[in-house]
CSV table of C-alpha atoms in Angstrom, one decimal:
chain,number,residue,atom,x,y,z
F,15,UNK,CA,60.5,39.4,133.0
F,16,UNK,CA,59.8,42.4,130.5
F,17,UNK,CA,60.1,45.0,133.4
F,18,UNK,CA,64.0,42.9,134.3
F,19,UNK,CA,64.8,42.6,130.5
F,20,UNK,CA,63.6,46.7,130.0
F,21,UNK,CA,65.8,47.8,133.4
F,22,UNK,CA,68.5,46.2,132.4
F,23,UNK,CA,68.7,47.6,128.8
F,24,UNK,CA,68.4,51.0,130.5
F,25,UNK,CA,71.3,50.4,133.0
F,26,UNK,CA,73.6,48.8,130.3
F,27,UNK,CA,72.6,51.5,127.6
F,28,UNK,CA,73.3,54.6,130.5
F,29,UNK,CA,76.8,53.3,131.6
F,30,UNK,CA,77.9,52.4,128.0
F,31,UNK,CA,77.3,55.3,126.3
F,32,UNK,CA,79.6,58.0,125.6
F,33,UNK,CA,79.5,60.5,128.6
F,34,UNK,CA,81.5,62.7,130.1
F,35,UNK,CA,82.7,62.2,134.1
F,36,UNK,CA,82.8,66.3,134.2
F,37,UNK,CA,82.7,69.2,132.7
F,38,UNK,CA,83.1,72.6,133.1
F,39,UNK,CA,82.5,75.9,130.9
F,40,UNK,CA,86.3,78.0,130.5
F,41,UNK,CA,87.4,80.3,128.8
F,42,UNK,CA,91.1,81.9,128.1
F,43,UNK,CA,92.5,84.4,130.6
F,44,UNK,CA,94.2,87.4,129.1
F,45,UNK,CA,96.9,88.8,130.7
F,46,UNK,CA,97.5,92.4,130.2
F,47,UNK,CA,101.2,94.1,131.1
F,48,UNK,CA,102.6,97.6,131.3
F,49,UNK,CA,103.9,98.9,128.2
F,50,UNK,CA,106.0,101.4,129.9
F,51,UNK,CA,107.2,102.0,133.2
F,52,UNK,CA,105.3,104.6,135.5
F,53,UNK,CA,102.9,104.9,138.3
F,54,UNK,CA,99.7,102.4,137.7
F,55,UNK,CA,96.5,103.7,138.1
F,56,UNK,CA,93.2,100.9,138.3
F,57,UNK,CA,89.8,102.2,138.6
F,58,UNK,CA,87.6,100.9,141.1
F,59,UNK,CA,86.1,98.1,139.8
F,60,UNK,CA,84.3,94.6,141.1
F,61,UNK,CA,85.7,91.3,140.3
F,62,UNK,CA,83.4,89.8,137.9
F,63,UNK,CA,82.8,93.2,136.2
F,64,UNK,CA,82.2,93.5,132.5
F,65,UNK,CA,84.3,94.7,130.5
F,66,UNK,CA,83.9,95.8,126.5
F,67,UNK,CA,86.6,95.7,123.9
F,68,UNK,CA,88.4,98.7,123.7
F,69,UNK,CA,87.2,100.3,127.3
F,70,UNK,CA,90.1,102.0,130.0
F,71,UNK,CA,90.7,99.3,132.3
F,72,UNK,CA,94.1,101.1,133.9
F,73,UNK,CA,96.8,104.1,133.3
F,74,UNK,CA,100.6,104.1,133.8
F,75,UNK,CA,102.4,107.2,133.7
F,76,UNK,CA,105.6,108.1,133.7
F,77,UNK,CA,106.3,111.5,135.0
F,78,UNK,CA,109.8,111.3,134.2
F,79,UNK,CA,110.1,110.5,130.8
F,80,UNK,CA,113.3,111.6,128.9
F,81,UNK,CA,112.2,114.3,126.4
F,82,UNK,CA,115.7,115.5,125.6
F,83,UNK,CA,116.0,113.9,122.5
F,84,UNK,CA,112.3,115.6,121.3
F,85,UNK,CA,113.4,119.2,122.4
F,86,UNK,CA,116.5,118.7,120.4
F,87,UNK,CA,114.6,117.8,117.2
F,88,UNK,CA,112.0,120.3,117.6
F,89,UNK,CA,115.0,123.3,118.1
F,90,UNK,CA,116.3,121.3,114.8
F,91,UNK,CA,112.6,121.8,113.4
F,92,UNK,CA,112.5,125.6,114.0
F,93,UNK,CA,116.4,126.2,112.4
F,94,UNK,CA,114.7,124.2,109.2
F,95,UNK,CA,111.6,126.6,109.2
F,96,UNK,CA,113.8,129.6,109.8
F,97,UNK,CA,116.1,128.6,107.5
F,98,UNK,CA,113.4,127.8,104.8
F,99,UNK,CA,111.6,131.1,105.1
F,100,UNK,CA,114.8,133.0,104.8
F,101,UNK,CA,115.7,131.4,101.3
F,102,UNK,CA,112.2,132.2,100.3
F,103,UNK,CA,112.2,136.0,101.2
F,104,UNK,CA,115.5,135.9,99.9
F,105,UNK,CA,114.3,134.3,96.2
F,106,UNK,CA,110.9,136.7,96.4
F,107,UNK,CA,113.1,139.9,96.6
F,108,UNK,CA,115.2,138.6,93.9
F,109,UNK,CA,112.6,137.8,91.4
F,110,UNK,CA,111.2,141.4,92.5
F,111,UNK,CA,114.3,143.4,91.9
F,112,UNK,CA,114.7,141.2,88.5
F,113,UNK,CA,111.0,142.2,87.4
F,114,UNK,CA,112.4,145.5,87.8
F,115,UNK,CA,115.7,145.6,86.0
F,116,UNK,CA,113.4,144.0,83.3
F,117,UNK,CA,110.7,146.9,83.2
F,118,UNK,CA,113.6,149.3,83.2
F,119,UNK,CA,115.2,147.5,80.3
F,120,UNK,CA,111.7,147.7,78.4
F,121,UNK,CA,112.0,151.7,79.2
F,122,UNK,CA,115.3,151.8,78.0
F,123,UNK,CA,114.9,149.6,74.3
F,124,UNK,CA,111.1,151.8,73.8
F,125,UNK,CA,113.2,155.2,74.7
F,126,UNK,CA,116.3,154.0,72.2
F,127,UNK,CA,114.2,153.0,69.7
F,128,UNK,CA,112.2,156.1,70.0
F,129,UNK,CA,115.5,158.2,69.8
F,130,UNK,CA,117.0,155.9,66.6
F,131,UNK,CA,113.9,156.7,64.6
F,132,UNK,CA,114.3,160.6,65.5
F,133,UNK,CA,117.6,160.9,64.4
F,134,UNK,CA,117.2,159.0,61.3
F,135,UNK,CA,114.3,161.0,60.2
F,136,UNK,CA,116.5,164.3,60.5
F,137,UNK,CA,119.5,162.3,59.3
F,138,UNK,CA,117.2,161.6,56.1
F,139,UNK,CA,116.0,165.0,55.8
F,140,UNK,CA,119.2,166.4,55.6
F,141,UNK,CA,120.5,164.2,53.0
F,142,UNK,CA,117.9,164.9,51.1
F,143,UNK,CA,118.5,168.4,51.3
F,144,UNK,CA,122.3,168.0,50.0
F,145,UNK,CA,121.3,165.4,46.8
F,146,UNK,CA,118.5,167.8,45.9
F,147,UNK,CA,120.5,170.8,46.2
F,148,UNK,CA,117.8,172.5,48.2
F,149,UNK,CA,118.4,174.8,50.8
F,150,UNK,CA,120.0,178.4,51.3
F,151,UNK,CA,123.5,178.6,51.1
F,152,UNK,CA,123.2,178.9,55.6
F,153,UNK,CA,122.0,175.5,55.3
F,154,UNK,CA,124.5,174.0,53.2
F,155,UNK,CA,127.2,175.7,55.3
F,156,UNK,CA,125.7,174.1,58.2
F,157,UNK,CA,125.7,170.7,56.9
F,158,UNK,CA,129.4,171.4,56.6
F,159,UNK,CA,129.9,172.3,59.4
F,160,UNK,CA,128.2,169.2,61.1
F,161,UNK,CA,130.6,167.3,58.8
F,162,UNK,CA,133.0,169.2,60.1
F,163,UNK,CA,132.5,168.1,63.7
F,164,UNK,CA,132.3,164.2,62.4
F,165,UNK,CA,134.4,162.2,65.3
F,166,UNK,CA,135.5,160.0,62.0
F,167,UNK,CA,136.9,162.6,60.0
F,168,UNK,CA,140.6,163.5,59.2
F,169,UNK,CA,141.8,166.4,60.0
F,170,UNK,CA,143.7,166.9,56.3
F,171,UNK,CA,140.1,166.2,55.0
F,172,UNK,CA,138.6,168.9,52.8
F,173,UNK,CA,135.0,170.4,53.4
F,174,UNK,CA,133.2,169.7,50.0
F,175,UNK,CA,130.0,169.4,49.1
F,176,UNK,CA,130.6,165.8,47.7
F,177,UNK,CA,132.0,164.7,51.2
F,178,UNK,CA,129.2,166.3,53.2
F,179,UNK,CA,127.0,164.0,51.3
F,180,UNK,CA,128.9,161.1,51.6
F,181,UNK,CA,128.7,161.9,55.6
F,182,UNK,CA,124.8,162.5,55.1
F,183,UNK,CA,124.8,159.0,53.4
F,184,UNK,CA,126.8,157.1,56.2
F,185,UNK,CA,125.0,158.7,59.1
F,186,UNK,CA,121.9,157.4,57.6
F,187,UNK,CA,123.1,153.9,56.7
F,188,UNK,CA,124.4,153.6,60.1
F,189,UNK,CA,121.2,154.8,61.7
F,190,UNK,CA,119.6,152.3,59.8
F,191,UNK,CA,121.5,149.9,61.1
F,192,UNK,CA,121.4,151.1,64.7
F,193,UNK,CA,117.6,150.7,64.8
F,194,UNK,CA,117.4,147.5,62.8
F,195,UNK,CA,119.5,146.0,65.9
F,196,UNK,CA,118.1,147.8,68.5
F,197,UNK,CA,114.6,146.6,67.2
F,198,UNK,CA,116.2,143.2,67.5
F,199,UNK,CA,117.1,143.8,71.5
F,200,UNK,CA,120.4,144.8,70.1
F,201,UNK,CA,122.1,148.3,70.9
F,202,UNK,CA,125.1,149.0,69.5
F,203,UNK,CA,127.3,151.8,70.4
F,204,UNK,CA,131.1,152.2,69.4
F,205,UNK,CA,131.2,149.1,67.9
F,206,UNK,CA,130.7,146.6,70.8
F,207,UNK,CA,127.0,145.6,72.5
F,208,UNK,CA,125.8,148.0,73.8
F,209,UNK,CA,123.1,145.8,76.3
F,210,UNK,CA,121.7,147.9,79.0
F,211,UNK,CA,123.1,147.6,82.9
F,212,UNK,CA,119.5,146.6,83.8
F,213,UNK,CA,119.5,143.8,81.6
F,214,UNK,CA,123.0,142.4,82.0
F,215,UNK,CA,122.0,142.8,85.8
F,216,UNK,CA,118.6,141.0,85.2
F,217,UNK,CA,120.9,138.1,83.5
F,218,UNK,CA,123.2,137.6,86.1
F,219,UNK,CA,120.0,137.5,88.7
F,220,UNK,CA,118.9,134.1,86.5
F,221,UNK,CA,121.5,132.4,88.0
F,222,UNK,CA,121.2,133.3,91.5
F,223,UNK,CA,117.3,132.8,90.9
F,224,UNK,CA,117.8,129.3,89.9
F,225,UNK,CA,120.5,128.6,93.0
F,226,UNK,CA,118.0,130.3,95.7
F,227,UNK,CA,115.5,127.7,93.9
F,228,UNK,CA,117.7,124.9,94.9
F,229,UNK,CA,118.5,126.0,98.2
F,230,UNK,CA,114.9,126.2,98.7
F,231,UNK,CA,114.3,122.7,97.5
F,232,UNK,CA,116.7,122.0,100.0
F,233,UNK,CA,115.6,123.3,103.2
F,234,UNK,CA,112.3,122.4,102.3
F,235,UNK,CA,113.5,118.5,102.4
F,236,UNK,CA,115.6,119.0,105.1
F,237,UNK,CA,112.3,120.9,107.0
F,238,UNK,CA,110.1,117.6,106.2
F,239,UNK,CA,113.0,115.2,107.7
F,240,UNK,CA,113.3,116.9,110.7
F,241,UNK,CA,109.3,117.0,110.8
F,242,UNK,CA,109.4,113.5,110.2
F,243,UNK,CA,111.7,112.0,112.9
F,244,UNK,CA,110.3,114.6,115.2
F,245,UNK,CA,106.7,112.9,114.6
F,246,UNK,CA,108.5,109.9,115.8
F,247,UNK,CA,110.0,110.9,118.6
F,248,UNK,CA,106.6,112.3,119.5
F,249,UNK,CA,105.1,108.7,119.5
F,250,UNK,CA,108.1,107.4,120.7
F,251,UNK,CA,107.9,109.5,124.1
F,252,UNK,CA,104.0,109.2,124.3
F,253,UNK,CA,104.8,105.6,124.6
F,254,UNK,CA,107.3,105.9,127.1
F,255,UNK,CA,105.6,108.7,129.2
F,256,UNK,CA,102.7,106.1,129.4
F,257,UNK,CA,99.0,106.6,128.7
F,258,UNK,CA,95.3,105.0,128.9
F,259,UNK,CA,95.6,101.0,128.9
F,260,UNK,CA,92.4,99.7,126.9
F,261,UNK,CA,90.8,96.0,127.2
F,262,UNK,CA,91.9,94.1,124.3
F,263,UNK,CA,89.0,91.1,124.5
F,264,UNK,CA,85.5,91.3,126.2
F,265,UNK,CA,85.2,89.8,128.9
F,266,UNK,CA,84.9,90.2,132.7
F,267,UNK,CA,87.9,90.8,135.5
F,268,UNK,CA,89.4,87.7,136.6
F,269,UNK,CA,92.5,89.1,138.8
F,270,UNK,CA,94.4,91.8,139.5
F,271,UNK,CA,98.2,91.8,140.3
F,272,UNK,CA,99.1,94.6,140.9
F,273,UNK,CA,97.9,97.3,143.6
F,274,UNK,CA,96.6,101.0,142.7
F,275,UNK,CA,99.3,103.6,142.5
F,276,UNK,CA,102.4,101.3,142.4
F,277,UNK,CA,105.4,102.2,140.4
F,278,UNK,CA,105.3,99.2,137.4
F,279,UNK,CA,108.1,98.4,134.7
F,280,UNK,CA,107.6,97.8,131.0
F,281,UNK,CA,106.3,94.8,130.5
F,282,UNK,CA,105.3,94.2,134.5
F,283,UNK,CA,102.0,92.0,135.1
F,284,UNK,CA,98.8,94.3,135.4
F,285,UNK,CA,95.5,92.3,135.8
F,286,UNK,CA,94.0,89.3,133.9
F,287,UNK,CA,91.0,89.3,132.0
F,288,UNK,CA,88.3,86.7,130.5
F,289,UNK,CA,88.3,86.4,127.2
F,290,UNK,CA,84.3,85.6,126.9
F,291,UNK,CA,84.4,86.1,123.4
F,292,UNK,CA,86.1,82.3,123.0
F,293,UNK,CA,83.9,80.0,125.5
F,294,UNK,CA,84.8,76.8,125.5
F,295,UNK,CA,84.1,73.3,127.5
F,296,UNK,CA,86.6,71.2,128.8
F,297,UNK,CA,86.2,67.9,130.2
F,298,UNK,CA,87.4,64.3,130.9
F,299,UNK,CA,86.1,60.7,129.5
F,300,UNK,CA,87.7,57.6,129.9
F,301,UNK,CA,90.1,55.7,127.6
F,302,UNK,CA,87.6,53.4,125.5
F,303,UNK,CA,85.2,56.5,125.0
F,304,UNK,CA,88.2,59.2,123.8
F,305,UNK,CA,89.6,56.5,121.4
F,306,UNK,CA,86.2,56.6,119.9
F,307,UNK,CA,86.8,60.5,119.2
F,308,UNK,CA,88.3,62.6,116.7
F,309,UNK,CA,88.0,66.4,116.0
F,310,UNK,CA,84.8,67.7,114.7
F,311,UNK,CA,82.8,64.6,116.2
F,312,UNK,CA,79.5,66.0,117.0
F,313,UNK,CA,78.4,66.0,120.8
F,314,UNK,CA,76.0,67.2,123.3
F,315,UNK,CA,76.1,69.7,126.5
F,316,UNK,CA,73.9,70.2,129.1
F,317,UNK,CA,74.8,72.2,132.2
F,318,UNK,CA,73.9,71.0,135.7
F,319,UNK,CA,70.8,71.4,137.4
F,320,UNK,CA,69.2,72.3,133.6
F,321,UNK,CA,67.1,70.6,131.1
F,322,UNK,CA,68.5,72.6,128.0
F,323,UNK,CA,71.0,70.7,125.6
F,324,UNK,CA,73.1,72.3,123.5
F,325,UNK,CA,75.1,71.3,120.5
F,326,UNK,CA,78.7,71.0,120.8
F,327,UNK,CA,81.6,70.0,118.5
F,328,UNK,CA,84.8,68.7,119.4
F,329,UNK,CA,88.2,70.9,118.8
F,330,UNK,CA,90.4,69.3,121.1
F,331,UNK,CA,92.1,65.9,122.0
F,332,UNK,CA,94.7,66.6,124.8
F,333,UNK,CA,95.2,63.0,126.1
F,334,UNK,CA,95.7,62.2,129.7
F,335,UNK,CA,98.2,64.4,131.8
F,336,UNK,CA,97.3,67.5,130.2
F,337,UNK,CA,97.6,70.1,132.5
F,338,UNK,CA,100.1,72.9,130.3
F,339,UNK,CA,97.3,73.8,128.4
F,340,UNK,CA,95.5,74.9,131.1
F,341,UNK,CA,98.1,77.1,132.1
F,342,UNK,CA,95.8,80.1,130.0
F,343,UNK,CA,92.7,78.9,130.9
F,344,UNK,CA,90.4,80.3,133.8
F,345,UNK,CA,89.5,77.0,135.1
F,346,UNK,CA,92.2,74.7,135.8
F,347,UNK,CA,92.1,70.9,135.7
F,348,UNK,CA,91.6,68.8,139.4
F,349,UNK,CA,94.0,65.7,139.9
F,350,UNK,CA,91.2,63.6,138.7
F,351,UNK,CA,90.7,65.3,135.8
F,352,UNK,CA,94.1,65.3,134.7
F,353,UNK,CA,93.8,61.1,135.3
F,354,UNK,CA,91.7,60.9,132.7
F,355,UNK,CA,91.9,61.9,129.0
F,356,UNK,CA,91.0,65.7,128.3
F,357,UNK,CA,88.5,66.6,125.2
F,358,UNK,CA,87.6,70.6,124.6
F,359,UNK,CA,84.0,71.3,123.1
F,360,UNK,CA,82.7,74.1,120.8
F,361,UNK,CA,79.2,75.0,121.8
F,362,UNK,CA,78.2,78.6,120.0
F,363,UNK,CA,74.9,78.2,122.1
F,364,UNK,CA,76.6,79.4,125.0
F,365,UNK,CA,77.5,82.7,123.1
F,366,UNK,CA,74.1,83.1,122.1
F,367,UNK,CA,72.5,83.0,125.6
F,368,UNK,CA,73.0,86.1,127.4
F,369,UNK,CA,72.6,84.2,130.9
F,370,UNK,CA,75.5,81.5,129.9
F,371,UNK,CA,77.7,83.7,127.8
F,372,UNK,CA,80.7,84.1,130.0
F,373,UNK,CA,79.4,81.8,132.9
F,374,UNK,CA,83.1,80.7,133.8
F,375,UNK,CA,82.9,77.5,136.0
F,376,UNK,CA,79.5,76.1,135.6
F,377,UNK,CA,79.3,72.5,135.6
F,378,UNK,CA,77.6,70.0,133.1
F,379,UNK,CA,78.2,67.4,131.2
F,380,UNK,CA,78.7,66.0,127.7
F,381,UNK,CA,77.1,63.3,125.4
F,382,UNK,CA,79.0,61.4,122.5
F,383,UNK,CA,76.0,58.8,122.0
F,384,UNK,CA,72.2,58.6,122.3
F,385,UNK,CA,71.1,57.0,125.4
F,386,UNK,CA,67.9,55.0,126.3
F,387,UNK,CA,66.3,57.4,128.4
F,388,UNK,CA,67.1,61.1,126.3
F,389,UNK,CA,63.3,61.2,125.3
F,390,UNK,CA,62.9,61.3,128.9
F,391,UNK,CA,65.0,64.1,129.6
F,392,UNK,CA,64.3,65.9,127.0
């Protein structure tokens, strides 16, 4: 009666617990397309091969790719830079012949000066001469006669003594005056200033220095713009003339669509890949056991024809008929399946094995519950 009453407890505690009917490791399938239309190249590779994140799984060129739109800017590029260095060898001679006209000036105010200062000095001696009454009377007579040739003098005007040293008198005040102003940058000369050619040219170069300034500012913009959008053309063409097609996942080749060295469009169908990086477990229960569910329920896996268990967590409640979301999946659901109600199970272990990590279609099955005979199996 013990060994009945003991059997029966095991049969009744198997076929009540929470089990699954099936279940099967899967994993989402990546499909990668053509960003630009061209000739496909595929290396030669085995189905099942690995594949890292990031590695040249295919190349699409395209031989024919419009470029017109490139030359043009970079002929737009050159005119920029041509025009650019001509405003700048245009503003360096400028400041050039400006330092220039600016040294000559300097030459011209030290040489005035210089010449100011000398005829003062004599223009002082001599009226020294006439209010000391010094001198023979040669001298006198030629003080006269320089009073004589004085531009400012009328022609009724008497010769006198007294006048030639009123002449003396103003030629020195005016001197004095000359050199005060021309110490000051100032050169008079018949009443008006007198400012050298060199420096009135030096001022007039200001100007066209500050407008070559601005017209370099301007070409230099204009340069950068056309540097700019000529970048993006550049990328803008690499795309479309094609390139190296890199595996965006790791994972393992599932299926190729398309053959070596076909002509593809943008966005045409290349190959699909495994996405081992996001294993998961999908499998069936029945009614009574997936009511009992919700996400984040802890579980059990163990795959067929093996004694390990590994911890699992449940993501996923799809409910019967659930066959769209296998429509990215590597595994897709039988008839049966797809009778039953559909649960998908987290189990990092499978990551963490190198032997299971992307082992795509292995069988097993899942636990909800502790049953009477685990200690056995375990």
């Amino acid at each position: 009666m013990a060994a009945i009453v003991f059997a029966l407890w095991v049969i009744v505690g198997e076929q009540m617990s929470g089990a699954s009917a099936d279940a099967v490791v899967n994993a989402p399938v990546v499909t990668i397309r053509a960003g630009t239309a061209g000739d496909l190249t595929l290396p030669d590779r085995e189905f099942g091969a690995r594949v890292e994140a990031g590695e040249t799984i295919a190349q699409v060129i395209d031989p024919r790719v419009d470029r017109i739109r490139l030359d043009d800017l970079a002929m737009e590029l050159d005119f920029a830079r041509a025009e650019t260095a001509r405003t700048e060898a245009d503003l360096a001679a400028t400041r050039a012949l400006r330092e220039a006209l600016l040294d000559r000036t300097e030459t011209f105010r030290s040489a005035r000066i210089e010449e100011l200062e000398t005829r003062l000095d004599h223009a002082r001696s001599r009226l020294d001469l006439l209010e000391n009454g010094a001198g023979t009377d040669a001298t006198r007579q030629r003080l006269r006669d320089a009073v004589d040739d004085t531009p400012d003098r009328l022609p009724a005007e008497p010769i006198l003594d007294a006048l030639a040293l009123d002449h003396a008198r103003e030629r020195v005040a005016v001197l004095e005056i000359a050199l005060r102003a021309a110490q000051d940058g100032v050169f008079l000369g018949d009443g008006y200033n007198d400012s050298p050619n060199a420096e009135q040219r030096a001022t007039e170069l200001d100007s066209q220095i500050a407008q070559l300034e601005n017209s370099l500012a301007e070409a230099q913009a204009r340069q950068t713009a056309y540097a700019n959008r000529l970048s993006r053309a550049q990328v803008q063409v690499n795309q479309q003339g094609g390139g190296d097609i890199t595996a965006p996942v790791n994972g393992r080749y599932w299926e190729v669509l398309q053959a070596d060295g076909v002509n593809v469009q943008r966005g045409d169908p290349i190959l699909r890949l495994l996405d081992c990086d996001h294993v998961i477990v999908t499998l069936s229960v029945t009614e009574r056991i997936y009511n009992t569910l919700t996400v984040g329920d802890t579980a059990e896996f163990r795959l067929a024809g093996s004694a390990q268990v590994f911890d699992a967590t449940v993501a996923r409640l799809a409910g019967s008929g659930a066959a769209t979301i296998y429509e990215h999946l590597a595994v897709a659901p039988s008839q049966r399946h797809l009778e039953r109600y559909d649960v998908t199970l987290l189990v990092p272990g499978l990551a963490t094995d190198p032997d299971l990590a992307c082992a795509i279609g292995r069988t097993g099955r899942a636990f909800f519950d502790r049953r009477p005979l685990d200690w056995l199996r375990g």
